[in-house]
Each structure stands twice: as structure tokens, then as C-alpha cells.
CSV table of C-alpha atoms in Angstrom, one decimal:
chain,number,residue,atom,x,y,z
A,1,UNK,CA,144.1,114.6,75.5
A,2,UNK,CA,141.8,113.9,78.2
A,3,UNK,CA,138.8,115.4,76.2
A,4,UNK,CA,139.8,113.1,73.1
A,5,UNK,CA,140.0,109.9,75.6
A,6,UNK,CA,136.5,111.0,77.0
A,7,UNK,CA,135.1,111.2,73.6
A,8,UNK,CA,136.2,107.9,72.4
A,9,UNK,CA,134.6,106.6,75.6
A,10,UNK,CA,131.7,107.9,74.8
A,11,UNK,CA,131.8,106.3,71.0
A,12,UNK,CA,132.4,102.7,72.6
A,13,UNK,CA,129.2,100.4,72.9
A,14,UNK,CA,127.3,100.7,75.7
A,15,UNK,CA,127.6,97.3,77.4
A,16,UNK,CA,131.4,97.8,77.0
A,17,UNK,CA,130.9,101.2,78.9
A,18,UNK,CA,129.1,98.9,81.7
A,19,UNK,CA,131.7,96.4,81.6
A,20,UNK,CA,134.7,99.1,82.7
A,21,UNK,CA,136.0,100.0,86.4
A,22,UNK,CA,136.4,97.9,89.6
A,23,UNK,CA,133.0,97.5,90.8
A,24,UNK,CA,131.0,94.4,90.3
A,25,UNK,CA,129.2,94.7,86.8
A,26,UNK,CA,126.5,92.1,85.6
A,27,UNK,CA,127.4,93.1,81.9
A,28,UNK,CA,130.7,91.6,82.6
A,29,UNK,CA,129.0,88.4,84.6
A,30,UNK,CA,126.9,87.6,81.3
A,31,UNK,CA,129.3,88.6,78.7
A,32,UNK,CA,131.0,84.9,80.5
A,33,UNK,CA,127.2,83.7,79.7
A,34,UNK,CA,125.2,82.4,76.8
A,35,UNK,CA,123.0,85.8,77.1
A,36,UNK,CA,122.4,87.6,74.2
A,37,UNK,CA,123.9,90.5,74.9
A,38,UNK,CA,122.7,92.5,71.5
A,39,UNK,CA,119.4,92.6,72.8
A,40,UNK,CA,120.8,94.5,76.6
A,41,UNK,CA,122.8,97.0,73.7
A,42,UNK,CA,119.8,97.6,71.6
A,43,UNK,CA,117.6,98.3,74.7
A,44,UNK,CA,120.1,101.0,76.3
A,45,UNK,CA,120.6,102.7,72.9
A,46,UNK,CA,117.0,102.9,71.9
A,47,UNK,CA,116.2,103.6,76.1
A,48,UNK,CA,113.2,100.5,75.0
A,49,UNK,CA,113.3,97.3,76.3
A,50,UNK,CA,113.8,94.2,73.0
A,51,UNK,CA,112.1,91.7,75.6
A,52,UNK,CA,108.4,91.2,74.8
A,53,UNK,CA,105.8,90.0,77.2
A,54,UNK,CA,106.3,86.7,79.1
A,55,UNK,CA,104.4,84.2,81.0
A,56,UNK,CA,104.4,81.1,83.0
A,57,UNK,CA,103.6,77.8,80.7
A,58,UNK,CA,103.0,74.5,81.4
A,59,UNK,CA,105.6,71.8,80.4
A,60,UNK,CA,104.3,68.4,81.2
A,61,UNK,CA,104.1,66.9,84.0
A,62,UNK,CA,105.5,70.1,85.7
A,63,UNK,CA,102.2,72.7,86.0
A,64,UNK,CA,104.3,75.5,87.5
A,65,UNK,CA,107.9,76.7,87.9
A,66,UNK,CA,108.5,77.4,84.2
A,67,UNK,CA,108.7,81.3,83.0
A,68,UNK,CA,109.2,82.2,79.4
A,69,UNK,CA,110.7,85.8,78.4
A,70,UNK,CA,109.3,86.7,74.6
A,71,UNK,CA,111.8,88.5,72.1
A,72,UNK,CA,110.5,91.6,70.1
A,73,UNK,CA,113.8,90.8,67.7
A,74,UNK,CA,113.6,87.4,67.2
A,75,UNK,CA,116.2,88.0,64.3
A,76,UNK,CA,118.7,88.2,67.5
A,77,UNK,CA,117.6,85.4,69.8
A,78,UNK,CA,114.6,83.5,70.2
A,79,UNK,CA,112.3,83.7,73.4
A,80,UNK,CA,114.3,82.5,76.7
A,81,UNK,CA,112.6,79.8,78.9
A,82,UNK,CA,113.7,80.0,82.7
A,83,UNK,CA,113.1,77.2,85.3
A,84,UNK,CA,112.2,78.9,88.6
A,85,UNK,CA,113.6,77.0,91.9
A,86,UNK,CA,112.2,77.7,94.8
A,87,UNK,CA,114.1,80.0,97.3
A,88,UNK,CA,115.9,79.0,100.9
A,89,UNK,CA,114.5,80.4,103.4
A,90,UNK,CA,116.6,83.6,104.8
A,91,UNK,CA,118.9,83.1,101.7
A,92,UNK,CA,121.4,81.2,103.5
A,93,UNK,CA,122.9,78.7,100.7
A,94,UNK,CA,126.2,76.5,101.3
A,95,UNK,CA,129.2,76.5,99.0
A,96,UNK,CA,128.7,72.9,97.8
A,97,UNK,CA,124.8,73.6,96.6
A,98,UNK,CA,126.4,76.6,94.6
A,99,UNK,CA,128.4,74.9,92.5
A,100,UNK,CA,125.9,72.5,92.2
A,101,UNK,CA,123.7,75.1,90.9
A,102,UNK,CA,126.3,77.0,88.6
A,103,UNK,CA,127.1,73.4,87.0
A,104,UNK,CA,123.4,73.0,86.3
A,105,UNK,CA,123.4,76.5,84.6
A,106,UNK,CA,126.0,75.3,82.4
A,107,UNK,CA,125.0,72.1,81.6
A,108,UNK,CA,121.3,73.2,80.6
A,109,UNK,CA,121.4,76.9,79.8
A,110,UNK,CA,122.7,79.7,79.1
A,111,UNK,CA,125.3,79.4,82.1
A,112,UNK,CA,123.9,82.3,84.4
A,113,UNK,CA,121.8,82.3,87.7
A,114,UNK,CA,119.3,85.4,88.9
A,115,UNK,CA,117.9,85.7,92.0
A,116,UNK,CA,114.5,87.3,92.1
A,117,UNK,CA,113.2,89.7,95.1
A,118,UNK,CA,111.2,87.0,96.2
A,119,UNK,CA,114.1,85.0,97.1
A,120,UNK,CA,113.6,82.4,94.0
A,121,UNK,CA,116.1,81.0,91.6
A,122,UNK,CA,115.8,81.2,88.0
A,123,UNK,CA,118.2,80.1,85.0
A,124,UNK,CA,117.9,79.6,81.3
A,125,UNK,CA,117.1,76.2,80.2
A,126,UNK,CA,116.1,75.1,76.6
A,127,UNK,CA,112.8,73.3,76.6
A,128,UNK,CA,113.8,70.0,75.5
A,129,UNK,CA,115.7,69.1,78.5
A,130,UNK,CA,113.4,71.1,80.7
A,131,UNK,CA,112.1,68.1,83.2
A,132,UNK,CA,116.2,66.9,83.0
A,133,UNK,CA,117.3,69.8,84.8
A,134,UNK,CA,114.2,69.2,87.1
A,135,UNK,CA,115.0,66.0,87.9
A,136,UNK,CA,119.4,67.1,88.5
A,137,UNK,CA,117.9,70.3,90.9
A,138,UNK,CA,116.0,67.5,93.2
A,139,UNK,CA,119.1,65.7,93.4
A,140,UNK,CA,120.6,69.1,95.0
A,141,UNK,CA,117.8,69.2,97.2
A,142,UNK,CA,116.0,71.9,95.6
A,143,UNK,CA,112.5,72.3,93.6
A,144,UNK,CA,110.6,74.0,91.0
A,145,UNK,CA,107.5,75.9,91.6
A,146,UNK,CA,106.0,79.1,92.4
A,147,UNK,CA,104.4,80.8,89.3
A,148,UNK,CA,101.0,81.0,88.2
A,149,UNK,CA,98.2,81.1,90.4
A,150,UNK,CA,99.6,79.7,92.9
A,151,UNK,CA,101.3,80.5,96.3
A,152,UNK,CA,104.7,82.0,95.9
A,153,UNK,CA,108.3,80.6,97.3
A,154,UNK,CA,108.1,81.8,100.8
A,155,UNK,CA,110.6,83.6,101.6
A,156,UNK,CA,112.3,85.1,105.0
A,157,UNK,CA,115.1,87.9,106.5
A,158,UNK,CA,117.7,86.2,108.0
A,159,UNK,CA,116.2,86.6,111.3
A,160,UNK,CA,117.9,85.2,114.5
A,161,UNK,CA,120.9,83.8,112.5
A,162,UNK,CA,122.2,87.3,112.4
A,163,UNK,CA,120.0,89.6,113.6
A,164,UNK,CA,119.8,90.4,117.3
A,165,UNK,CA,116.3,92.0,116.8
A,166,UNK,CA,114.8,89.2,115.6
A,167,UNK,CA,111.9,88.2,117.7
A,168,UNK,CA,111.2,84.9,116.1
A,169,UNK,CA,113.3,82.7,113.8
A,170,UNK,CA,112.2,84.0,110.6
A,171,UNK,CA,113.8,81.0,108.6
A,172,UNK,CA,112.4,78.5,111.0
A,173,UNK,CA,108.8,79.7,110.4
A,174,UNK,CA,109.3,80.0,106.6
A,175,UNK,CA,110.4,76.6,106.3
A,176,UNK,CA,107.7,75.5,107.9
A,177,UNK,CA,104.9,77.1,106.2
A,178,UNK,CA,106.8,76.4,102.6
A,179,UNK,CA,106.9,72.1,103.9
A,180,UNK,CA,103.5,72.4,104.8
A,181,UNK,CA,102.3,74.0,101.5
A,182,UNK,CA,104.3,72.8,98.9
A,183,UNK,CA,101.7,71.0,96.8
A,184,UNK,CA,100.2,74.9,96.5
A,185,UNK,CA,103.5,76.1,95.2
A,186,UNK,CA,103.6,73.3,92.8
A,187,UNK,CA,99.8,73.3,91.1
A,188,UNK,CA,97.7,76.3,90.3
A,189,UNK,CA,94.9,76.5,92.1
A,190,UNK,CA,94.2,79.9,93.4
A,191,UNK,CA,92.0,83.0,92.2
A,192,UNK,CA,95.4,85.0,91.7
A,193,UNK,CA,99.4,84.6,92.9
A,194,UNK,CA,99.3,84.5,96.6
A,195,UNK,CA,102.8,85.8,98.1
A,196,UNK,CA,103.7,85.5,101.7
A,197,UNK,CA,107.2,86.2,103.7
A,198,UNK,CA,108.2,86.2,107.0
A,199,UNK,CA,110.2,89.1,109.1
A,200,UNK,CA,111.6,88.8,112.8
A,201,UNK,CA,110.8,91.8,114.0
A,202,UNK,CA,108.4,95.1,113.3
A,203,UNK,CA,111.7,96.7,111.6
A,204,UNK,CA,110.1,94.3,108.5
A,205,UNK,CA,113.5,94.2,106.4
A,206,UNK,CA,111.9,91.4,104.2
A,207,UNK,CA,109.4,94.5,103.5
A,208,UNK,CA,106.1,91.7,103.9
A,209,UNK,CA,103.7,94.0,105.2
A,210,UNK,CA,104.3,96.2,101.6
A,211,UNK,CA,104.7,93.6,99.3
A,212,UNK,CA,103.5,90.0,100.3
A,213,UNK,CA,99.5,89.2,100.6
A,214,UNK,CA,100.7,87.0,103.8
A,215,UNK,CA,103.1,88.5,105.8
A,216,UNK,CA,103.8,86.7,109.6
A,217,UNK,CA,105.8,89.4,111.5
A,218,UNK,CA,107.7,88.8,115.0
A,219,UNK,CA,106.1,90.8,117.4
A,220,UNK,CA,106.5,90.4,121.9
A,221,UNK,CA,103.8,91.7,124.6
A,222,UNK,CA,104.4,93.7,127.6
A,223,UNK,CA,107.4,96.4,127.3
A,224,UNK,CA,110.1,96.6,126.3
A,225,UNK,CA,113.0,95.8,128.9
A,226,UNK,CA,115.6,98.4,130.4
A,227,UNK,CA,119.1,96.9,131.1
A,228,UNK,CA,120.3,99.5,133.8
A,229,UNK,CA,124.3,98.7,133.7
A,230,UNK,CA,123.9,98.7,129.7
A,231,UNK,CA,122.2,102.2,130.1
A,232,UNK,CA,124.8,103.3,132.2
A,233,UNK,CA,127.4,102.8,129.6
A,234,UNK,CA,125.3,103.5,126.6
A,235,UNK,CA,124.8,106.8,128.7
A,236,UNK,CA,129.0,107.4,129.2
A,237,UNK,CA,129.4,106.8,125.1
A,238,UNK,CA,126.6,109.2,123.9
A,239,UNK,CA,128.4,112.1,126.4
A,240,UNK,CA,131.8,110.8,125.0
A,241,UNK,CA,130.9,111.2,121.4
A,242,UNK,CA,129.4,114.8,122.4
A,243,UNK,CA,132.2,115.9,123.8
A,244,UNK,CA,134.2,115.2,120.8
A,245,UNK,CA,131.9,117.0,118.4
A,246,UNK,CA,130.3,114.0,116.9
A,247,UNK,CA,127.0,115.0,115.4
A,248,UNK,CA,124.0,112.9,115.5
A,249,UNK,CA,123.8,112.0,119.1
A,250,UNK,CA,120.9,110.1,120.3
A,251,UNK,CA,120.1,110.1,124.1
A,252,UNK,CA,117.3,110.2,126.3
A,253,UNK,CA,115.6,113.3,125.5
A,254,UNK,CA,116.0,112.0,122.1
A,255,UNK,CA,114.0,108.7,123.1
A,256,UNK,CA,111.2,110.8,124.9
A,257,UNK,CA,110.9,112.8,122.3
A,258,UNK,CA,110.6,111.2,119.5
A,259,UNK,CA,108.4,108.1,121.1
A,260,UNK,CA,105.0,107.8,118.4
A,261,UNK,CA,103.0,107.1,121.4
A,262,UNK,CA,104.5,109.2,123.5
A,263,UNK,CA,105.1,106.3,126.0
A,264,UNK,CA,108.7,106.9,127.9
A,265,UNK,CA,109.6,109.1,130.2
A,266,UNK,CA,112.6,110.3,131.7
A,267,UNK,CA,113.7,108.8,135.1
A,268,UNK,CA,117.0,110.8,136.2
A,269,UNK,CA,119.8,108.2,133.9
A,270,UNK,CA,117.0,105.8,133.0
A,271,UNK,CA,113.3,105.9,131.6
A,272,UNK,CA,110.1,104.5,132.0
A,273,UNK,CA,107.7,102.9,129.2
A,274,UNK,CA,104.0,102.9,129.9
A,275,UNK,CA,102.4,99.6,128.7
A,276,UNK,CA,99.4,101.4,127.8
A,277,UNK,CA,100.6,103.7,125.0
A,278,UNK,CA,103.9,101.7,123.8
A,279,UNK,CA,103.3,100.8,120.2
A,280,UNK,CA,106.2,97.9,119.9
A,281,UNK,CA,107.4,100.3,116.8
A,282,UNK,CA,110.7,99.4,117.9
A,283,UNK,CA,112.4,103.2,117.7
A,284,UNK,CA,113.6,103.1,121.0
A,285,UNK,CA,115.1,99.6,121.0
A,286,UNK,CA,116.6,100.4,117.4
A,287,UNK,CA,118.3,103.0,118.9
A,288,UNK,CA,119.1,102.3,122.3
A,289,UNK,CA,121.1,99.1,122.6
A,290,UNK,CA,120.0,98.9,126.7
A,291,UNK,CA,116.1,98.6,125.7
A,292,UNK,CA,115.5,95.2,124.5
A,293,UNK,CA,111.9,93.9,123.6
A,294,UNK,CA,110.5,92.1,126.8
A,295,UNK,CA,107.7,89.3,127.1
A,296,UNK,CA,106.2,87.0,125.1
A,297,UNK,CA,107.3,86.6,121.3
A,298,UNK,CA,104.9,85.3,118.4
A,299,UNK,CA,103.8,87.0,115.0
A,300,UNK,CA,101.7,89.5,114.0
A,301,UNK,CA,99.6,88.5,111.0
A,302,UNK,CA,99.2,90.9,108.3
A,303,UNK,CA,96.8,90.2,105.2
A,304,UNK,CA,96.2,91.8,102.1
A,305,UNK,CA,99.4,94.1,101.0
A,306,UNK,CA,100.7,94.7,97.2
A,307,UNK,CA,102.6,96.8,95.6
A,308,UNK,CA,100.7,96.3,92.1
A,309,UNK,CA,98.3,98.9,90.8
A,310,UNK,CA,95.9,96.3,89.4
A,311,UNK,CA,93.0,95.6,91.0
A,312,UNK,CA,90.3,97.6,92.5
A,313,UNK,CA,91.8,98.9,95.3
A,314,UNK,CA,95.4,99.6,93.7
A,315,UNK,CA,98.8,99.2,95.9
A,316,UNK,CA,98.2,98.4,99.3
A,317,UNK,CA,99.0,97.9,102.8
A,318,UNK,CA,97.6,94.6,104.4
A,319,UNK,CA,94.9,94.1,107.3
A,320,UNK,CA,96.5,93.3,110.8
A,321,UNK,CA,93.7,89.6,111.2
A,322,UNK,CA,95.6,88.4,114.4
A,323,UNK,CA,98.1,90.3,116.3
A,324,UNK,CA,99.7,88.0,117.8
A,325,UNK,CA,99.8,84.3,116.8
A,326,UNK,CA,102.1,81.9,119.4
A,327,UNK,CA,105.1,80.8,117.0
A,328,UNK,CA,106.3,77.9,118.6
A,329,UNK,CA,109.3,75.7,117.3
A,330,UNK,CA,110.0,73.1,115.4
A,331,UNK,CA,106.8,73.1,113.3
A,332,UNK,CA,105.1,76.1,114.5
A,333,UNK,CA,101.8,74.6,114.1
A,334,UNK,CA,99.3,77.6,114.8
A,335,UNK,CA,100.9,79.8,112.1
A,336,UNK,CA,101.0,77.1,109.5
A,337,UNK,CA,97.1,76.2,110.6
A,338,UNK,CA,96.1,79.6,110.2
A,339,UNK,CA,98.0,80.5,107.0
A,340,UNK,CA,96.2,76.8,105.4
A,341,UNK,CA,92.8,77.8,106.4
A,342,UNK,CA,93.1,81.4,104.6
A,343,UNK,CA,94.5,79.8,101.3
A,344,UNK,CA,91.5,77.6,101.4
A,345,UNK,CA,89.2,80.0,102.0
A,346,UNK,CA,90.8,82.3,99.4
A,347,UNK,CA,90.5,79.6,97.2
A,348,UNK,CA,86.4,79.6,97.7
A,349,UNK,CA,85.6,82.7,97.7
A,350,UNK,CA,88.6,85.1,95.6
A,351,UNK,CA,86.9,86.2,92.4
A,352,UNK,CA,89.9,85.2,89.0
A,353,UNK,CA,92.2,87.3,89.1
A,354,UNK,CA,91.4,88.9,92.5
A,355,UNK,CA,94.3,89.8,94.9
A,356,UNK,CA,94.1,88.7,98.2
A,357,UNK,CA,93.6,92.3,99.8
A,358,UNK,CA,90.8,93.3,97.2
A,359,UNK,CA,88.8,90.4,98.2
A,360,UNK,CA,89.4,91.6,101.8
A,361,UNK,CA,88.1,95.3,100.9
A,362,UNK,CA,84.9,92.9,99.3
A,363,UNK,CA,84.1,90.8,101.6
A,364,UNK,CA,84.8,93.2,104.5
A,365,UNK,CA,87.0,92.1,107.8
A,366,UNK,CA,84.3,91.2,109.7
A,367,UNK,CA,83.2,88.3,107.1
A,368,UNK,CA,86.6,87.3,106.5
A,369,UNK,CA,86.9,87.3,110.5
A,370,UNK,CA,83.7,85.1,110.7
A,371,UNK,CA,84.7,82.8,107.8
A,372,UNK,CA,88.0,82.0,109.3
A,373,UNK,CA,86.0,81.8,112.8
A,374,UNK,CA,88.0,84.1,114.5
A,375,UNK,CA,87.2,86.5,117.2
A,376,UNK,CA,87.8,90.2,116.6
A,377,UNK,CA,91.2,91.5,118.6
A,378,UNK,CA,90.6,95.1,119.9
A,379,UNK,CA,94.1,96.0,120.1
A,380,UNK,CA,93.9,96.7,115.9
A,381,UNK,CA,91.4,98.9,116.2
A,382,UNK,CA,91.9,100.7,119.7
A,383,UNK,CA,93.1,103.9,118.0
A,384,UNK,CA,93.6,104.9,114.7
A,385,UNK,CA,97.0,106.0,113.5
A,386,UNK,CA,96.7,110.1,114.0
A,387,UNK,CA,100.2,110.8,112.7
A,388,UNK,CA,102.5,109.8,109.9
A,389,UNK,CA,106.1,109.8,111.2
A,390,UNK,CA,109.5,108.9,109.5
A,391,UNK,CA,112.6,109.0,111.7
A,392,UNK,CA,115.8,109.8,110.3
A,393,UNK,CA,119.0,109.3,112.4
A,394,UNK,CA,120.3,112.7,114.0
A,395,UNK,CA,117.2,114.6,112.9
A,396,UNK,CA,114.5,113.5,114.8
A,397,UNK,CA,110.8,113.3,113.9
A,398,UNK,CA,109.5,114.6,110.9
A,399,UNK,CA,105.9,114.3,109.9
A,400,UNK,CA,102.6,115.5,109.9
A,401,UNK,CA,99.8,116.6,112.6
């Protein structure tokens, strides 16, 4: 009986298949939509996507923020054309703005909402009442923007609003650099897309040293501070946990050991961090709740990553230009001045279609350096990384010589 159930299981369609069991299934989301779900059945069965190639057009007077999706079966659906809002910073959206969104989605599309990775926010929306919905998203609050050559929604983690790593106010600084340039995200006018993001801390959960061309990441000087009295219970839990055969116990041979720069040392129930080999990875203070980062907080800025293989140079991790920038609230004026100055010189002298990071390998950091009439920082440079490392919880480091 069970074998027969199984089988007809097996004969249902596939999207129906995706639909079944408790846990949260976009089939089921746009089954309640205008999608065309034929086209998500045909691609599963065939393993081949029935989307063609897309784009960005121009719809006037709006020069970016529009996305079309082409159809390899237009016998099923025509192409779908998405309006692209631009992203809140951190992702924090209130209850009333949702709605407002969800009835724009069913007024003027398809009655779905996507969230990119970027942070963005695209619906369906039929061409003819394209600058409509425009003009009902502004009454929200909210914009279009960010595709083409242009700079990218910037986007944030949630930084200080929930995380008590955060360094700087990742949101703060986003919104910020996104008021400051939001004619760029509006009008092409760049070599290439330009991305940037914002993360709190060197943990980089937004991921913007991988994946944005700008990333600003919260960063501190000196080292990092030991809390005694927190130690001391950290200390009484980590032997409690021991003693009750929990596995994966970090303590403070674990810290010593494990240190990249080989930095702390053991002091009987304590340690201490030499200034002159800590590399701020944050291990210790990830790991140990009694270590907290100490000094002076800013951002790092980091210039040139991509995940894409196009390009000359293929995916990459971006340039450290200025390691440490003073992020200072409400408008955070150095970081926006510095992050204007780049676009404008990227504007100049990017080649079409040039990344930001290839036309750092081109030019070479010490033109880009002059250009942007900045000095040289030696701290980038003082010692090239000598080991690759990966930490994973309970099993201490694993990498190469």
C-alpha cells in the first residue's frame, strides 16, 4: 500500500510535489499569484530553465529600476517586466509599509514580491502602468533604481540593532551613503554596475568583501578588551559543560591556540593580546563572550571584490585602500566623501564594461592611491597572509602551512 501511495506521488506534477508538507514552499506562495506556473513545471521536468535572457530597459522618464525576464515559450506567457525598489538598509521593514507593498503587487502585477540578495525589491508590473506604480511606491516612501550601469541599492547587516558585534551602525552608514548617491542609483552613468554594502564588524555577514566592488567594514584599533569578572564565569561554564560530557568546549588553550597571529597568551585564568601581532580577525572575541573589541571604531574600506567570472581578472577579493576610515554619526561624512570621489573617478577612467576590481588590477594601487590623493597605509601591506585558516567550532584550526 505504501509502495502504491509512493508511486502515485511520484506520478503527480512536480510543482504539486513542491507544494506538499509543513514547511514554507514558494510554489504554494505563487500558486496564490498571477505567475505562470507552467513555465516553473516545464523547467523541473525538462531540468532547463523556459526563461530566456533578460535585461534592464528604459521606460520613459524612468532610465533605471526596470528589469524584464524574456520567455523561451511565449505560447505560455509573454516576457515579465519587474519594477525594482530600492532596498532598506539592514532589511528592517514595518508592518504598515508591507501591506502597502503587497497591495501594490496586486494592484499592478502579478500579486507576488521577491527580495533579491542585494536587499532590493522586485514585483511584476505590466508596462502600461509602469510609472503608476512608480509614482504609488513614492507615496510609501520607497524608490526605483538600481540596474544598469549604475551604482546598486546599498545594502547593510543589521548591525547594532541586533548584533552585539557590530562595530559601527551598519544601517546608519548605508543610509547615508544611499541619500548621498541616489541620483547614481537612478541614471546610468558608470563603465559597469558598481555594488557596495556595509557590514558591522570583520565577521562580514553581509559578505561585502566577496561580493560588493565597495564594501565599508566596521573595524576598532588597539586590542581587544578582557572583562576579568566575565572571564571568570565564562571560565566556571566551559569546566561545567566539561564535566558533563559536553563536546566542543572552547577555553583558553583553545584561544592560544588557535589565534592566526599567534597574539594571546595564557596568564594563569586570564590572557594577554599583543598589539603587535593581533589581526582584529575577531576569533577570540567570537568565541569568548569576556573579550570584546577595544578602541577606536570606524571602517575598513575594501575595493574591487566580485563574485562574477567576467572580466579579466575573474572572481575576486577586493583591495584593503584605507583601513580605517572615522565613521562618525549622523551623516558620516568621511565615508560618504571617500566612496563619491571613487565613483567619480571610476566614472573617468573604468574602460565599458570594466569591473571596478579589474580596473584596480590596471591601473595598479599605487595610481588608484595617487588619483584619489591618498597616502599609502603600511598596516595592508606589513605582512603578507602566510596561512589560509578556517575555524570550525570544536575542531580547531584547519588549514595549510
Amino acid at each position: 500500500m505504501e509502495r502504491l501511495e509512493n508511486q502515485r506521488n511520484l506520478e503527480k506534477p512536480l510543482c504539486e510535489r513542491l507544494a506538499q508538507g509543513p514547511y514554507p514552499s514558494h510554489v504554494r506562495e505563487l500558486q496564490q499569484s498571477g505567475f505562470p506556473l507552467q513555465m516553473l513545471e516545464d523547467g523541473l521536468r525538462l531540468n532547463q530553465t523556459q526563461w530566456g535572457t533578460g535585461g534592464y530597459i528604459s521606460v520613459p522618464p524612468l532610465l533605471a529600476g526596470v528589469t524584464v525576464i524574456g520567455s523561451n515559450r511565449p505560447e505560455l506567457t509573454p516576457e515579465i517586466t519587474c519594477l525594482r525598489l530600492l532596498g532598506v538598509p539592514g532589511g528592517y521593514l514595518s508592518s504598515d509599509l508591507m501591506r502597502g507593498l503587497a497591495d501594490l503587487a496586486d494592484r499592478y502585477g502579478h500579486g507576488y514580491l521577491r527580495w533579491t540578495t542585494a536587499g532590493s525589491i522586485e514585483f511584476g508590473v505590466r508596462r502600461e502602468e509602469m510609472l503608476e506604480a512608480v509614482a504609488a511606491a513614492n507615496e510609501l516612501g520607497m524608490d526605483v533604481g538600481s540596474t544598469g550601469d549604475d551604482l546598486r541599492g546599498i545594502s547593510s547587516c543589521p548591525g547594532s540593532y541586533r548584533c552585539d558585534l557590530a562595530l559601527v551602525n551598519a544601517p546608519d552608514v548605508a543610509y547615508a551613503l544611499g541619500r548621498a548617491t541616489v541620483d547614481d542609483q537612478q541614471y546610468p552613468g558608470m563603465p559597469n554596475k558598481v555594488k557596495t554594502a556595509v557590514s558591522g564588524c570583520p565577521n562580514d555577514c553581509a559578505r561585502a568583501q566577496m561580493q560588493k566592488d565597495h564594501a565599508f567594514v566596521g573595524v576598532f584599533r588597539g586590542v581587544p578588551v578582557v572583562d576579568q569578572p566575565m572571564m571568570d564565569r565564562w571560565l566556571h561554564e566551559t569546566e561545567s559543560s566539561a564535566s558533563s560530557g559536553a563536546t566542543g568546549r572552547v577555553g583558553l588553550d583553545y584561544l592560544v591556540r588557535n589565534c592566526p597571529g599567534s597574539a594571546i597568551e595564557r596568564s594563569g585564568d586570564s590572557v594577554v593580546i599583543d598589539p603587535d601581532s593581533c589581526r582584529h580577525c575577531m576569533l577570540c572575541i567570537n568565541r569568548c563572550p569576556a573579550i570584546r573589541p577595544g578602541g577606536e571604531r570606524g571602517v575598513a574600506w575594501v575595493v574591487g571584490g566580485k563574485y562574477g567570472h567576467r572580466g579579466a581578472n575573474g572572481p575576486m577579493v577586493g583591495f584593503v585602500l584605507a583601513p580605517f576610515i572615522p565613521a562618525v554619526p549622523p551623516d558620516y561624512l568621511e565615508v560618504v566623501e571617500i566612496h563619491k570621489r571613487f565613483l567619480d573617478l571610476y566614472a573617468d577612467y573604468g574602460r565599458r564594461k570594466e569591473r571596478v576590481g579589474d580596473m584596480l588590477v590596471r591601473l595598479g594601487m599605487r595610481t588608484v592611491l595617487e588619483l584619489m590623493e591618498l597616502e599609502p597605509d603600511a598596516t595592508v601591506l606589513r605582512e603578507p597572509a602566510h596561512r589560509m585558516f578556517v575555524v570550525w567550532p570544536g575542531m580547531g584550526l584547519v588549514g595549510q602551512p
